[in-house]
Amino acid sequence: QAFVLAESLVLCCLLSCATTAIRTVVMSIRLRELIRNVRACKTQADERGCIHKECASIRTAFKDENNELRHRNVAKLLFIHMLGYPTHWGQMECLKLIAGSKFLEKRIGYLGLMILLDERQEVLMLVENSLKNDLQSSNQYISGLACCAIGNISSAEICRDLSPEVEKLMVGSNPFVSKKAALCSIRILRKCPELVDTFLERVGTLLGSRNHAVLLTALKLMREMSVVEPTMIEQLRRHTSTLIAALKNLVLSGYAPEHDVHGIVDPFLQVEILRMLRILGKGHSETSDQMNDILAQVATNTESAKNAGNAILYECVLTIMAIEVESGLRVLAINILGRFLINRDNNIRYVALNTLHKVVSQDSQAVQRHRNTIVDCLKDNDSSIRQRALELVYALVNEANVKVLVKELLAYLMACDVEFKDELTQRICHVVEKYATDKEWHVDTIIQTLSVSTSFTSEETVCSMIALITSTPELQAYATHKLYIQLAEKTMQPVLLQLGVWCVGEYGEMLIGGVPANVEAEAPDPVVVVELLANVMRSPVADMVTKEYTLNAMMKLTARFTSSPAALGLIHKQLTAYSGSMNLELQQRSVEYSSLLQLDSIRAGVLERMPAFTKKEREAQGAAATEEPSRAAPESVPVQAAAAPPAAPPASAEVDLLSDLLGGSSAPEPQPTAVAAAAPPAVPPAGMDLLADLLGPSSPAPAPPPAAPAGMDAVTAMMGGPAMSMGAPPAVASGFAPFQAFNKNGLLVMFVCSKDASNPSVTAITATFTNSLPAPIESLNFQVAVPKYMKLQMSPASGTSI
């Protein structure tokens, strides 16, 4: 019986263990099954339920400390993290896997560490010791995992602590570990730039390796060193010959199956060497001279039939244009870009156009040789290529080819999309204005361009054309007839309307007097001209500015069409009609012009032609006018409110000022005074109170004390308001009457102000404190604040007790 009982107990234990094992297997499904279950979910709710159920089973497994399936659970946790669900509760399990001894566990652990954590989390400090041990591991794959982790998420502290270990791995004999350590050192330099000197000697060792992967990572490290510390470039230039030899070996070597990409030996390494040579040779003629031969070999021996070759040629072109090389090599580089323009791949053509636009300023003559190919790109179906070609054409325009290129731009303007027309029109107008040598061609091209772009509006174009016409007398008749033809054809272009109306009004006698030899048209009748302007006034497409131009033109024509009473009568009728316009500007102009028509003595002088002006002078005047108000604004504030009043002006000056206030125009403008803008400190003499004369007799009460303008205290008003005058300072009194600054709670503060005789802009203020309380005031602390435009210098008080 005892034996049977013992056997029963053993069977129960085995069954219990089997049941536990079966339950564990059932709870921990494989990653592949989890993915299949998630994909089988039809709704978002089903997916959430599946994920929550699996997360619960993973939590249970983590609590049971099941080490056998921990890596599988962490792998599933990574998949759940990729789906966007919270997985922070499993971060510690990654650290446990990293601390394990098996490579499978470490691989999943490091992967989870790099995905689930970042450098800002304090948990990362717990893994530093494991990282150090794995860097010293004899297994190259474990060392590689540690380097990958450091290179991805290490903090500055970890980089600084583990830098010696990484440095040792860089110069090891294992190329797999060396390339991993070199990439890891890039992260270290970014986090700790002060360690750049420690890796300088290791670069030479890495460049001596024959392994292409090690060379590639060494070049990446050199580029990072030059970015982190630009002064290191000078020390890195000693490796130029090594890089040139490596590049020459790649270009001239035969077929290498382990590095071959479409018939080219390791294009990735060639591109990286060219980039590094560009950094080393920029701004250094001796280093650039060493590169001339190898760059010519790369440019001539590299096949351009495949993208790999095009990538090498593109980097070679960028290197040639960046360093100091011979002109023949630059021409070779631009010719390579010209070959790119005829490539069928739109990406290569776009890159070529973009690069040509960058280098056109360095060698414009070489780029001009490919002008026809560039112009052909304007007809491409790809809008991005058309846009880049357009930018390049603008850069190529000069006085010699302006007519040819503008013709191509006009052809493109007719076929381009509507959203680009306004910008293209503006640029064509700018190019024509800048490079045109034939004035008549200038006018014809602007008219043709504006006729194509019917919605284009630009005040700058109007002003530029007016400046051109007014400054060129021989062009005035031609431009007036050409623009009148556009008006007669009932153009709807706003800029053409304004230019045509302005020229008709300004040069109306040339319009009806005769037709230039190179214009095929007849001289119009004055009545027809006025009726055409009246139609512009009634046109629904004419904006208010154009109608104002037209009213001005009609008024000017009254001095041009003096021999046509019918035309003058029609102009009078139009001005009378718009005297009751709902638009205030049109109404005011019409009324004023009607009044001016009755003043024959001054009308001819007022309606004379505008003087010639150039656009540059106009821009300069506009800039001066913009700057002048900002300078004049502070001067409008009184400079010295407490200054002594000037002597009474003569009676004639008073009468002139009154006539100016009441609307008179013949009196000269009086000279402004500083006291006139502020309240005077004393009652002015008889005849000086102009406002009292206007508004009625003043009361016999004495004048009030001087008051500061609104928003200013007495000190600010006395000092001249917001800013001191920039002109000549007025007469300054030697002192000012004391005034009360503060009186509250028994403390009276009086200010006594005085001016420095040698420097009127300096005001000295003496503050006197008086205590009317029976008890003394202790620990007095007096502080002063002034506006930013003033400077304060404060002396210590005579005491702190009153």
mmCIF file of N, CA and C in Angstrom, residues 408-473:
data_model
loop_
_atom_site.group_PDB
_atom_site.id
_atom_site.type_symbol
_atom_site.label_atom_id
_atom_site.label_comp_id
_atom_site.label_asym_id
_atom_site.label_seq_id
_atom_site.Cartn_x
_atom_site.Cartn_y
_atom_site.Cartn_z
ATOM 1 N N GLU A 408 11.658 82.993 -76.553
ATOM 2 C CA GLU A 408 11.323 81.660 -76.030
ATOM 3 C C GLU A 408 10.450 81.770 -74.777
ATOM 4 N N LEU A 409 10.740 82.755 -73.945
ATOM 5 C CA LEU A 409 9.923 82.930 -72.739
ATOM 6 C C LEU A 409 8.489 83.331 -73.095
ATOM 7 N N LEU A 410 8.339 84.140 -74.117
ATOM 8 C CA LEU A 410 6.984 84.506 -74.546
ATOM 9 C C LEU A 410 6.235 83.306 -75.097
ATOM 10 N N ALA A 411 6.945 82.457 -75.811
ATOM 11 C CA ALA A 411 6.298 81.238 -76.308
ATOM 12 C C ALA A 411 5.872 80.341 -75.148
ATOM 13 N N TYR A 412 6.708 80.286 -74.127
ATOM 14 C CA TYR A 412 6.342 79.492 -72.952
ATOM 15 C C TYR A 412 5.208 80.145 -72.173
ATOM 16 N N LEU A 413 5.177 81.474 -72.156
ATOM 17 C CA LEU A 413 4.119 82.191 -71.449
ATOM 18 C C LEU A 413 2.746 81.874 -72.038
ATOM 19 N N MET A 414 2.683 81.702 -73.335
ATOM 20 C CA MET A 414 1.402 81.399 -73.963
ATOM 21 C C MET A 414 0.909 80.000 -73.639
ATOM 22 N N ALA A 415 1.834 79.085 -73.311
ATOM 23 C CA ALA A 415 1.441 77.697 -73.086
ATOM 24 C C ALA A 415 1.487 77.274 -71.626
ATOM 25 N N CYS A 416 1.985 78.118 -70.731
ATOM 26 C CA CYS A 416 2.151 77.699 -69.335
ATOM 27 C C CYS A 416 0.818 77.710 -68.603
ATOM 28 N N ASP A 417 0.824 77.129 -67.425
ATOM 29 C CA ASP A 417 -0.384 77.071 -66.609
ATOM 30 C C ASP A 417 -0.766 78.468 -66.126
ATOM 31 N N VAL A 418 -2.040 78.620 -65.826
ATOM 32 C CA VAL A 418 -2.555 79.937 -65.452
ATOM 33 C C VAL A 418 -1.907 80.434 -64.166
ATOM 34 N N GLU A 419 -1.662 79.547 -63.213
ATOM 35 C CA GLU A 419 -1.127 79.995 -61.927
ATOM 36 C C GLU A 419 0.300 80.510 -62.024
ATOM 37 N N PHE A 420 1.023 80.187 -63.135
ATOM 38 C CA PHE A 420 2.392 80.655 -63.288
ATOM 39 C C PHE A 420 2.505 81.906 -64.155
ATOM 40 N N LYS A 421 1.411 82.325 -64.776
ATOM 41 C CA LYS A 421 1.504 83.402 -65.765
ATOM 42 C C LYS A 421 1.906 84.734 -65.144
ATOM 43 N N ASP A 422 1.338 85.067 -64.012
ATOM 44 C CA ASP A 422 1.647 86.362 -63.395
ATOM 45 C C ASP A 422 3.114 86.452 -63.003
ATOM 46 N N GLU A 423 3.622 85.393 -62.388
ATOM 47 C CA GLU A 423 5.040 85.399 -61.988
ATOM 48 C C GLU A 423 5.940 85.461 -63.212
ATOM 49 N N LEU A 424 5.604 84.692 -64.245
ATOM 50 C CA LEU A 424 6.420 84.692 -65.452
ATOM 51 C C LEU A 424 6.376 86.052 -66.144
ATOM 52 N N THR A 425 5.206 86.677 -66.166
ATOM 53 C CA THR A 425 5.097 88.013 -66.765
ATOM 54 C C THR A 425 5.969 89.016 -66.027
ATOM 55 N N GLN A 426 5.950 88.971 -64.713
ATOM 56 C CA GLN A 426 6.772 89.881 -63.919
ATOM 57 C C GLN A 426 8.253 89.699 -64.223
ATOM 58 N N ARG A 427 8.670 88.467 -64.385
ATOM 59 C CA ARG A 427 10.088 88.206 -64.635
ATOM 60 C C ARG A 427 10.484 88.629 -66.050
ATOM 61 N N ILE A 428 9.612 88.408 -67.013
ATOM 62 C CA ILE A 428 9.928 88.841 -68.375
ATOM 63 C C ILE A 428 10.059 90.361 -68.409
ATOM 64 N N CYS A 429 9.145 91.050 -67.764
ATOM 65 C CA CYS A 429 9.228 92.517 -67.715
ATOM 66 C C CYS A 429 10.523 92.970 -67.061
ATOM 67 N N HIS A 430 10.921 92.279 -66.001
ATOM 68 C CA HIS A 430 12.168 92.649 -65.318
ATOM 69 C C HIS A 430 13.378 92.408 -66.216
ATOM 70 N N VAL A 431 13.397 91.270 -66.916
ATOM 71 C CA VAL A 431 14.525 90.949 -67.795
ATOM 72 C C VAL A 431 14.609 91.952 -68.937
ATOM 73 N N VAL A 432 13.467 92.274 -69.534
ATOM 74 C CA VAL A 432 13.456 93.226 -70.649
ATOM 75 C C VAL A 432 13.931 94.597 -70.173
ATOM 76 N N GLU A 433 13.472 95.020 -69.025
ATOM 77 C CA GLU A 433 13.882 96.319 -68.503
ATOM 78 C C GLU A 433 15.376 96.368 -68.199
ATOM 79 N N LYS A 434 15.932 95.260 -67.759
ATOM 80 C CA LYS A 434 17.322 95.241 -67.332
ATOM 81 C C LYS A 434 18.293 95.141 -68.504
ATOM 82 N N TYR A 435 17.932 94.358 -69.548
ATOM 83 C CA TYR A 435 18.914 94.054 -70.593
ATOM 84 C C TYR A 435 18.569 94.611 -71.970
ATOM 85 N N ALA A 436 17.397 95.189 -72.142
ATOM 86 C CA ALA A 436 17.023 95.659 -73.475
ATOM 87 C C ALA A 436 17.894 96.831 -73.901
ATOM 88 N N THR A 437 18.357 96.776 -75.163
ATOM 89 C CA THR A 437 19.155 97.871 -75.728
ATOM 90 C C THR A 437 18.371 98.653 -76.778
ATOM 91 N N ASP A 438 17.356 98.055 -77.355
ATOM 92 C CA ASP A 438 16.500 98.700 -78.344
ATOM 93 C C ASP A 438 15.235 99.174 -77.649
ATOM 94 N N LYS A 439 15.008 100.484 -77.585
ATOM 95 C CA LYS A 439 13.873 101.033 -76.849
ATOM 96 C C LYS A 439 12.535 100.631 -77.481
ATOM 97 N N GLU A 440 12.448 100.678 -78.800
ATOM 98 C CA GLU A 440 11.188 100.309 -79.455
ATOM 99 C C GLU A 440 10.882 98.830 -79.247
ATOM 100 N N TRP A 441 11.914 97.999 -79.313
ATOM 101 C CA TRP A 441 11.694 96.572 -79.024
ATOM 102 C C TRP A 441 11.257 96.393 -77.570
ATOM 103 N N HIS A 442 11.806 97.195 -76.694
ATOM 104 C CA HIS A 442 11.407 97.168 -75.291
ATOM 105 C C HIS A 442 9.906 97.410 -75.150
ATOM 106 N N VAL A 443 9.406 98.464 -75.801
ATOM 107 C CA VAL A 443 7.979 98.793 -75.710
ATOM 108 C C VAL A 443 7.136 97.683 -76.329
ATOM 109 N N ASP A 444 7.526 97.208 -77.517
ATOM 110 C CA ASP A 444 6.752 96.161 -78.196
ATOM 111 C C ASP A 444 6.700 94.881 -77.363
ATOM 112 N N THR A 445 7.817 94.526 -76.720
ATOM 113 C CA THR A 445 7.852 93.283 -75.943
ATOM 114 C C THR A 445 6.991 93.392 -74.689
ATOM 115 N N ILE A 446 7.046 94.536 -74.030
ATOM 116 C CA ILE A 446 6.213 94.716 -72.843
ATOM 117 C C ILE A 446 4.735 94.653 -73.220
ATOM 118 N N ILE A 447 4.358 95.286 -74.335
ATOM 119 C CA ILE A 447 2.959 95.251 -74.773
ATOM 120 C C ILE A 447 2.549 93.830 -75.121
ATOM 121 N N GLN A 448 3.411 93.107 -75.824
ATOM 122 C CA GLN A 448 3.089 91.729 -76.188
ATOM 123 C C GLN A 448 2.972 90.841 -74.950
ATOM 124 N N THR A 449 3.882 91.036 -74.002
ATOM 125 C CA THR A 449 3.838 90.220 -72.774
ATOM 126 C C THR A 449 2.564 90.490 -71.983
ATOM 127 N N LEU A 450 2.220 91.755 -71.811
ATOM 128 C CA LEU A 450 1.024 92.095 -71.041
ATOM 129 C C LEU A 450 -0.245 91.648 -71.761
ATOM 130 N N SER A 451 -0.221 91.633 -73.079
ATOM 131 C CA SER A 451 -1.402 91.197 -73.830
ATOM 132 C C SER A 451 -1.691 89.719 -73.603
ATOM 133 N N VAL A 452 -0.647 88.934 -73.366
ATOM 134 C CA VAL A 452 -0.846 87.499 -73.124
ATOM 135 C C VAL A 452 -1.364 87.267 -71.711
ATOM 136 N N SER A 453 -0.812 87.992 -70.741
ATOM 137 C CA SER A 453 -1.218 87.815 -69.336
ATOM 138 C C SER A 453 -2.275 88.866 -69.005
ATOM 139 N N THR A 454 -3.520 88.514 -69.195
ATOM 140 C CA THR A 454 -4.603 89.496 -69.077
ATOM 141 C C THR A 454 -4.901 89.891 -67.646
ATOM 142 N N SER A 455 -4.518 89.086 -66.676
ATOM 143 C CA SER A 455 -4.859 89.388 -65.280
ATOM 144 C C SER A 455 -3.702 89.975 -64.496
ATOM 145 N N PHE A 456 -2.574 90.196 -65.131
ATOM 146 C CA PHE A 456 -1.377 90.666 -64.428
ATOM 147 C C PHE A 456 -1.529 92.134 -64.038
ATOM 148 N N THR A 457 -1.226 92.467 -62.817
ATOM 149 C CA THR A 457 -1.246 93.854 -62.338
ATOM 150 C C THR A 457 0.063 94.129 -61.614
ATOM 151 N N SER A 458 0.673 95.273 -61.904
ATOM 152 C CA SER A 458 1.941 95.619 -61.259
ATOM 153 C C SER A 458 2.160 97.117 -61.361
ATOM 154 N N GLU A 459 2.189 97.773 -60.232
ATOM 155 C CA GLU A 459 2.493 99.200 -60.210
ATOM 156 C C GLU A 459 3.945 99.452 -60.602
ATOM 157 N N GLU A 460 4.814 98.511 -60.290
ATOM 158 C CA GLU A 460 6.226 98.669 -60.633
ATOM 159 C C GLU A 460 6.420 98.704 -62.144
ATOM 160 N N THR A 461 5.694 97.839 -62.866
ATOM 161 C CA THR A 461 5.813 97.833 -64.325
ATOM 162 C C THR A 461 5.306 99.133 -64.923
ATOM 163 N N VAL A 462 4.213 99.667 -64.389
ATOM 164 C CA VAL A 462 3.687 100.936 -64.875
ATOM 165 C C VAL A 462 4.712 102.047 -64.672
ATOM 166 N N CYS A 463 5.285 102.117 -63.486
ATOM 167 C CA CYS A 463 6.266 103.167 -63.197
ATOM 168 C C CYS A 463 7.519 103.012 -64.059
ATOM 169 N N SER A 464 7.961 101.775 -64.287
ATOM 170 C CA SER A 464 9.158 101.560 -65.107
ATOM 171 C C SER A 464 8.933 102.026 -66.538
ATOM 172 N N MET A 465 7.774 101.705 -67.096
ATOM 173 C CA MET A 465 7.492 102.127 -68.472
ATOM 174 C C MET A 465 7.352 103.643 -68.566
ATOM 175 N N ILE A 466 6.684 104.239 -67.598
ATOM 176 C CA ILE A 466 6.543 105.709 -67.611
ATOM 177 C C ILE A 466 7.915 106.366 -67.503
ATOM 178 N N ALA A 467 8.785 105.824 -66.663
ATOM 179 C CA ALA A 467 10.135 106.373 -66.544
ATOM 180 C C ALA A 467 10.886 106.252 -67.861
ATOM 181 N N LEU A 468 10.743 105.114 -68.536
ATOM 182 C CA LEU A 468 11.411 104.926 -69.824
ATOM 183 C C LEU A 468 10.907 105.924 -70.859
ATOM 184 N N ILE A 469 9.587 106.101 -70.931
ATOM 185 C CA ILE A 469 9.005 106.965 -71.960
ATOM 186 C C ILE A 469 9.346 108.432 -71.696
ATOM 187 N N THR A 470 9.242 108.860 -70.457
ATOM 188 C CA THR A 470 9.520 110.271 -70.160
ATOM 189 C C THR A 470 10.985 110.627 -70.360
ATOM 190 N N SER A 471 11.887 109.686 -70.155
ATOM 191 C CA SER A 471 13.316 109.978 -70.282
ATOM 192 C C SER A 471 13.836 109.764 -71.693
ATOM 193 N N THR A 472 12.978 109.314 -72.624
ATOM 194 C CA THR A 472 13.400 109.068 -74.011
ATOM 195 C C THR A 472 12.476 109.835 -74.946
ATOM 196 N N PRO A 473 12.796 111.077 -75.312
ATOM 197 C CA PRO A 473 11.880 111.873 -76.146
ATOM 198 C C PRO A 473 11.572 111.238 -77.497
#
